[in-house]
Amino acid sequence: MKRRDLIKYLSVAPLAGTVIGSGVPFRAEAATSAVKPKRDLINELGIRRFINASGPYTAISASLMHDEVLDAINSSSKGFVMYGEVQDKVGAKIAEICHSEAAMVTAGCSSALLLGTAAALTGMDRNKVAQLPNVDDFDKNEVIVQKSHNYGYIHVLNNTGIKKVLVETSEELEKAISSKTALMYFLNDHTPDGKIKHQEWLAVAKKNNIPTIIDIAADVPPVENLWKFNDMGFDMVCVSGGKAIRGPQSTGILMGRKDLIAAARLSAPPDNKNIGRGMKVNKEEIFGLYAALERYVNQDHDKEWKMWESQIAVIDNAVKKVKGVSTEVVIPPIHNRTPNLSIFWDSAAIKLTTKQITEKLREGNPSIEVGIRSASVPSQSGALNITVWMLQPGEEKIVAKRIQEELFKASVS
């Protein structure tokens, strides 16, 4: 599912549910320490724990951090440092890893988009930095966007005060460029929807000396995407730090041209009188993201993919034992590109709607969150979309058993 599909789902199926502990410890190497915490605030406050078979979405806590990340956070919390030096040193390391001239840690991918746009509007002019989002008298205040990329996340760019110019074809793009053009924005997840692809978009931008920014928030894996778009020639690349990278959920990365990253930092904390003052990312999170990125880049990605496939197979084999059930393994082309299992059932054989089964899984013990997708044929009641990459070892068996149980219960024969 694309981000827009998940958001639509969450808007009609809120996560609020019966407060039930899962009874299943999160014991994976992916996230937790074997040392029992001194205080368990989740249980203490009666907050529902659940098995995440839906994906690394913000509303459901995104991903879980590895022990190395938590160690980096804890160790860096024990002393005072200069914030700018942390961004300098960590940014240089991130830039080296991701093949960019410079980088900075931001308060999520959304923050990276806003700060990158601000950089294109102001450059190193502190008077302009202080003036945002009032850009009416700026020499350059327009951002060109493909109509198919004019999706919800563009609101972040709008917050800088930009004048948005929509185009659909190459001819329209050429005509839209003027002395007022400050930036060209590309939403990678919507690449198939647009008539202008990466290389052509970049060629036009380079010819006219216009900076480009690309949103690849959830477009990792594959790991190569962390440097692919820098190598391709985008001037700024924005990615989330709290999804596949498994850094703090409140982090992101803005990377790209050195002059633009320097300008972006003028609109970010710790400076004041700027549009990004509220987008604080503390030193612990910066170090945590760096540790997470380093670990992610160096891990065995082929081994991880095979593990996902084996987890998918466990669930697939279990649910197909129920008469009237069919499945399909789907790998999204861009967004959250990992193996997904779509589970369909015949409405004549199984009297259960998608909403009913998601509620039963949510309210059960252990509580399980799953994704949904539309039925592929009229005879189907609906479908579940299971993502395994946020599962802890062994949880695929629990998910398989619970879905199988609910489908069996609702079977006509």
XYZ file of C-alpha atoms in Angstrom:
413
model
C 0.000 0.000 0.000
C 1.121 3.548 -0.652
C 1.318 6.004 2.207
C -1.913 7.620 1.071
C -3.732 4.265 1.258
C -2.573 3.608 4.809
C -3.583 7.110 5.922
C -7.024 6.594 4.412
C -7.332 3.301 6.294
C -6.283 4.821 9.601
C -8.814 7.617 9.186
C -11.680 5.120 9.215
C -10.143 2.519 11.517
C -8.581 4.312 14.501
C -6.088 2.439 16.587
C -7.974 3.045 19.786
C -9.163 -0.295 21.086
C -9.515 -2.411 24.182
C -6.487 -1.981 26.431
C -5.033 -5.455 26.401
C -1.432 -6.486 26.927
C -0.140 -8.825 24.288
C 1.455 -11.170 26.754
C 4.246 -11.566 24.208
C 7.604 -9.985 25.107
C 9.302 -8.071 22.312
C 12.394 -10.235 22.378
C 13.882 -9.687 18.950
C 17.487 -8.789 18.299
C 15.937 -6.031 16.216
C 14.819 -3.995 19.122
C 15.194 -4.861 22.748
C 17.676 -5.683 25.404
C 17.583 -8.859 27.465
C 17.994 -6.717 30.569
C 14.663 -6.180 32.263
C 13.852 -2.454 32.456
C 13.617 -0.886 35.869
C 10.251 0.558 34.994
C 7.731 -0.452 32.317
C 5.730 2.681 31.608
C 3.655 1.051 28.881
C 2.201 -1.424 31.338
C 2.168 1.080 34.180
C -0.018 3.469 32.183
C -2.233 0.714 30.775
C -1.295 1.343 27.151
C -2.126 -1.407 24.660
C 0.806 -3.358 23.277
C 0.367 -5.145 19.982
C 2.136 -7.190 17.352
C 2.837 -4.980 14.356
C 1.904 -6.843 11.166
C 1.001 -3.612 9.393
C 4.279 -1.770 8.827
C 6.470 1.108 10.072
C 3.795 3.796 10.111
C 3.985 6.772 12.443
C 0.531 6.195 13.967
C 1.537 2.726 15.158
C 4.990 3.638 16.513
C 6.879 3.037 13.250
C 9.841 0.689 13.866
C 11.674 -0.466 16.977
C 15.239 0.584 17.661
C 18.163 -1.823 17.966
C 20.244 -2.103 21.119
C 23.149 -0.278 19.440
C 20.862 2.697 18.835
C 19.660 2.766 22.428
C 23.270 2.497 23.609
C 24.186 5.521 21.478
C 21.257 7.469 22.877
C 22.027 6.573 26.485
C 25.781 7.155 26.310
C 25.430 10.530 24.580
C 22.967 11.699 27.237
C 25.703 11.730 29.889
C 27.550 14.861 28.822
C 27.215 18.340 27.373
C 28.351 19.085 23.836
C 27.885 21.912 21.368
C 24.842 21.185 19.202
C 26.408 22.599 16.052
C 29.465 20.389 16.390
C 27.264 17.297 16.711
C 25.453 18.192 13.489
C 28.797 18.924 11.799
C 30.447 15.643 12.748
C 27.431 13.367 12.379
C 26.378 15.111 9.174
C 29.816 14.512 7.667
C 29.604 10.787 8.484
C 26.096 10.490 7.048
C 27.195 12.329 3.900
C 30.089 9.919 3.468
C 27.816 6.897 3.817
C 25.171 8.292 1.465
C 27.428 9.760 -1.254
C 26.412 13.371 -0.664
C 28.396 16.548 -0.135
C 26.735 17.270 3.198
C 23.923 16.122 5.468
C 22.016 17.035 8.599
C 19.700 15.211 10.968
C 16.180 16.640 10.988
C 12.990 16.157 12.987
C 11.635 13.561 10.564
C 11.427 13.557 6.779
C 8.777 16.261 6.879
C 11.237 18.568 8.609
C 13.866 17.741 5.984
C 11.458 18.773 3.235
C 10.614 22.072 4.898
C 14.212 22.960 5.701
C 15.381 21.984 2.225
C 12.703 24.161 0.646
C 13.620 27.019 2.961
C 17.239 26.677 1.863
C 16.290 27.039 -1.794
C 14.250 30.162 -0.986
C 16.718 31.985 1.278
C 20.206 30.779 0.537
C 22.510 32.219 3.214
C 20.520 35.453 3.523
C 19.562 35.699 7.205
C 17.073 38.461 6.508
C 15.155 36.113 4.211
C 15.451 33.331 6.776
C 13.755 35.558 9.347
C 11.096 36.602 6.861
C 9.749 33.124 6.014
C 6.949 32.269 5.305
C 6.394 35.717 3.814
C 8.053 35.300 0.413
C 6.009 37.733 -1.653
C 8.953 40.015 -2.318
C 11.530 37.237 -2.856
C 13.195 37.181 -6.265
C 12.560 33.432 -6.344
C 9.494 32.028 -4.584
C 8.009 29.392 -6.922
C 8.302 25.616 -6.645
C 7.429 23.435 -9.620
C 5.575 20.188 -8.898
C 4.029 17.561 -11.149
C 0.252 17.368 -10.716
C 0.528 13.683 -9.856
C 3.072 14.537 -7.134
C 0.849 17.238 -5.621
C -0.114 14.961 -2.766
C -0.628 15.639 0.962
C 3.054 15.921 1.803
C 3.309 19.016 -0.383
C 1.668 20.838 2.541
C 5.068 20.866 4.218
C 6.520 22.877 1.357
C 3.480 25.154 1.405
C 4.350 26.084 4.994
C 7.396 27.970 3.734
C 5.100 30.294 1.776
C 6.017 29.021 -1.681
C 4.015 29.739 -4.779
C 3.254 26.301 -6.177
C 3.342 25.795 -9.955
C 1.770 22.572 -11.242
C 2.825 20.877 -14.468
C 1.935 17.644 -16.186
C 4.043 17.308 -19.343
C 7.608 18.105 -20.358
C 6.340 20.980 -22.461
C 4.481 22.451 -19.494
C 7.590 22.064 -17.348
C 9.733 24.023 -19.786
C 7.133 26.806 -19.981
C 6.717 26.941 -16.193
C 10.361 27.750 -15.559
C 11.004 31.432 -14.978
C 13.218 33.804 -13.040
C 10.892 33.157 -10.076
C 11.582 29.410 -9.941
C 13.352 28.511 -6.691
C 13.020 24.722 -6.612
C 11.688 21.615 -8.387
C 10.058 19.022 -6.105
C 9.792 15.286 -6.864
C 7.780 12.717 -4.835
C 9.504 9.416 -5.503
C 6.602 7.211 -4.383
C 4.464 8.756 -7.136
C 6.984 8.211 -9.916
C 4.700 5.796 -11.830
C 1.874 8.363 -11.759
C 3.854 11.171 -13.343
C 4.624 11.743 -17.014
C 8.080 13.128 -16.238
C 10.550 10.661 -14.729
C 13.698 11.258 -12.691
C 16.282 11.723 -15.420
C 14.204 14.065 -17.532
C 13.216 16.086 -14.468
C 16.868 16.424 -13.503
C 18.013 17.270 -17.034
C 15.601 20.188 -17.241
C 16.612 21.393 -13.786
C 20.336 21.218 -14.539
C 19.893 23.000 -17.866
C 18.137 25.868 -16.097
C 20.309 25.826 -12.959
C 17.371 25.093 -10.653
C 17.881 23.030 -7.462
C 15.888 19.832 -7.023
C 14.562 18.066 -3.939
C 13.215 14.519 -3.729
C 11.092 12.897 -1.021
C 12.077 9.246 -0.472
C 10.620 9.106 3.058
C 9.704 5.398 3.129
C 11.497 4.250 -0.013
C 14.136 2.219 1.813
C 14.709 -0.704 1.364
C 16.547 -1.289 -0.862
C 19.511 0.083 1.037
C 20.978 1.438 -2.214
C 18.264 4.092 -2.300
C 20.155 5.893 0.464
C 22.707 6.987 -2.130
C 20.984 6.284 -5.453
C 19.319 9.683 -5.743
C 22.423 11.568 -4.640
C 24.383 9.735 -7.327
C 21.603 10.454 -9.807
C 22.039 14.181 -9.301
C 19.273 15.421 -7.010
C 20.460 18.468 -5.077
C 18.606 17.495 -1.899
C 17.315 14.119 -0.739
C 14.927 13.638 2.214
C 14.405 10.329 4.024
C 12.841 9.131 7.259
C 15.114 7.892 10.020
C 12.495 5.898 11.912
C 11.355 3.319 9.379
C 13.736 0.817 7.744
C 16.790 2.522 9.223
C 15.276 1.951 12.700
C 16.542 5.167 14.193
C 14.444 7.343 16.484
C 11.019 7.868 14.895
C 11.392 11.624 15.360
C 14.418 11.793 13.047
C 15.049 12.203 9.357
C 17.908 13.088 7.033
C 18.367 16.013 4.663
C 21.385 15.429 2.456
C 22.771 16.919 -0.708
C 24.674 19.954 -1.902
C 26.916 21.542 0.709
C 25.664 25.086 0.126
C 22.015 24.035 0.406
C 22.549 22.041 3.602
C 24.362 25.035 5.110
C 21.408 27.239 4.171
C 18.935 24.710 5.581
C 20.700 24.803 8.938
C 20.034 28.540 9.171
C 16.312 27.743 9.284
C 16.744 24.954 11.851
C 17.422 24.825 15.591
C 19.321 26.003 17.575
C 18.950 29.324 15.736
C 15.819 31.306 16.480
C 13.850 33.760 14.380
C 13.383 31.068 11.781
C 10.645 28.828 10.451
C 12.133 25.603 11.794
C 12.818 26.574 15.398
C 10.193 24.129 16.640
C 11.758 21.220 14.740
C 14.212 20.274 17.457
C 16.065 17.003 17.264
C 18.148 16.487 20.382
C 21.757 15.357 20.472
C 20.773 11.885 21.657
C 18.524 11.406 18.640
C 21.236 12.626 16.275
C 23.719 10.106 17.655
C 21.017 7.439 17.696
C 20.203 7.965 14.032
C 23.872 7.791 13.097
C 24.273 4.491 14.955
C 21.108 3.156 13.289
C 22.230 4.199 9.807
C 25.657 2.658 10.264
C 24.117 -0.607 11.434
C 21.520 -0.674 8.667
C 23.985 -0.097 5.849
C 26.308 -2.837 7.109
C 23.742 -5.541 7.884
C 23.127 -8.604 5.693
C 20.175 -7.463 3.574
C 19.916 -10.710 1.603
C 19.655 -12.677 4.830
C 16.973 -10.312 6.103
C 14.963 -10.675 2.876
C 15.080 -14.482 3.151
C 13.859 -14.218 6.739
C 10.904 -12.101 5.596
C 10.074 -14.669 2.923
C 10.126 -17.481 5.468
C 7.845 -15.516 7.815
C 5.455 -14.829 4.945
C 5.436 -18.565 4.134
C 4.421 -19.480 7.702
C 1.366 -17.209 7.552
C 0.587 -18.130 3.953
C 0.579 -21.884 4.642
C -1.608 -21.489 7.727
C -4.379 -19.337 6.251
C -4.642 -21.361 3.029
C -5.807 -24.312 5.098
C -9.132 -22.526 5.447
C -11.539 -23.286 2.612
C -12.345 -20.242 0.502
C -9.067 -18.440 1.259
C -6.577 -17.379 -1.377
C -3.354 -15.425 -1.026
C -0.920 -13.357 -3.019
C 2.633 -12.291 -2.194
C 3.098 -8.683 -3.239
C 6.263 -6.583 -3.283
C 5.482 -2.866 -3.564
C 7.490 -1.274 -6.382
C 8.708 1.750 -4.388
C 7.187 2.449 -0.989
C 8.044 0.080 1.914
C 9.508 -2.400 -0.559
C 9.335 -5.653 1.395
C 7.339 -8.883 0.884
C 3.665 -8.443 1.773
C 1.007 -11.143 2.012
C -2.476 -10.302 0.792
C -5.161 -12.628 2.177
C -8.518 -12.866 0.384
C -11.593 -14.898 1.261
C -14.788 -15.847 -0.497
C -17.777 -14.121 1.084
C -19.955 -17.171 0.398
C -17.615 -19.479 2.298
C -16.519 -17.161 5.106
C -18.996 -14.747 6.687
C -16.553 -12.106 7.827
C -15.841 -8.570 6.687
C -12.421 -6.958 6.647
C -13.500 -4.552 9.372
C -14.725 -7.403 11.564
C -11.512 -9.405 11.361
C -9.276 -6.393 11.954
C -11.289 -5.580 15.075
C -11.128 -9.182 16.307
C -7.351 -9.255 15.811
C -6.966 -5.879 17.507
C -9.116 -6.807 20.496
C -7.667 -10.282 20.937
C -4.852 -11.414 23.182
C -2.241 -10.830 21.916
C -3.478 -7.738 20.108
C -2.442 -7.602 16.447
C -2.482 -4.707 13.993
C -2.753 -5.581 10.300
C -3.129 -3.661 7.060
C -6.037 -3.928 4.634
C -6.482 -3.799 0.896
C -9.412 -3.848 -1.481
C -10.930 -7.113 -2.651
C -9.796 -8.168 -6.112
C -13.125 -9.653 -7.242
C -16.784 -8.933 -6.255
C -17.244 -12.293 -4.509
C -14.629 -11.462 -1.899
C -15.492 -9.810 1.411
C -12.228 -7.976 1.468
C -8.599 -8.634 2.156
C -5.881 -8.291 4.743
C -2.409 -7.037 3.954
C 0.244 -8.527 6.206
C 3.684 -6.999 6.478
C 6.250 -9.065 8.352
C 9.299 -6.797 8.577
C 8.220 -5.273 11.890
C 7.558 -8.702 13.461
C 9.766 -10.050 16.206
C 11.109 -13.632 15.849
C 8.294 -16.117 16.366
C 5.490 -13.590 16.040
C 4.731 -14.794 12.519
C 3.430 -18.013 14.101
C 1.153 -16.059 16.416
C -0.172 -13.944 13.535
C -0.715 -17.046 11.408
C -2.606 -18.841 14.164
C -4.851 -15.899 15.061
C -5.855 -15.103 11.470
C -6.465 -18.774 10.773
C -8.624 -19.044 13.909
C -10.837 -16.106 12.956
C -11.280 -17.345 9.408
C -12.170 -20.855 10.626
C -14.708 -19.443 13.102
C -16.465 -17.563 10.336
C -16.461 -20.460 7.866
C -19.869 -21.617 6.684
C -18.864 -25.291 6.641
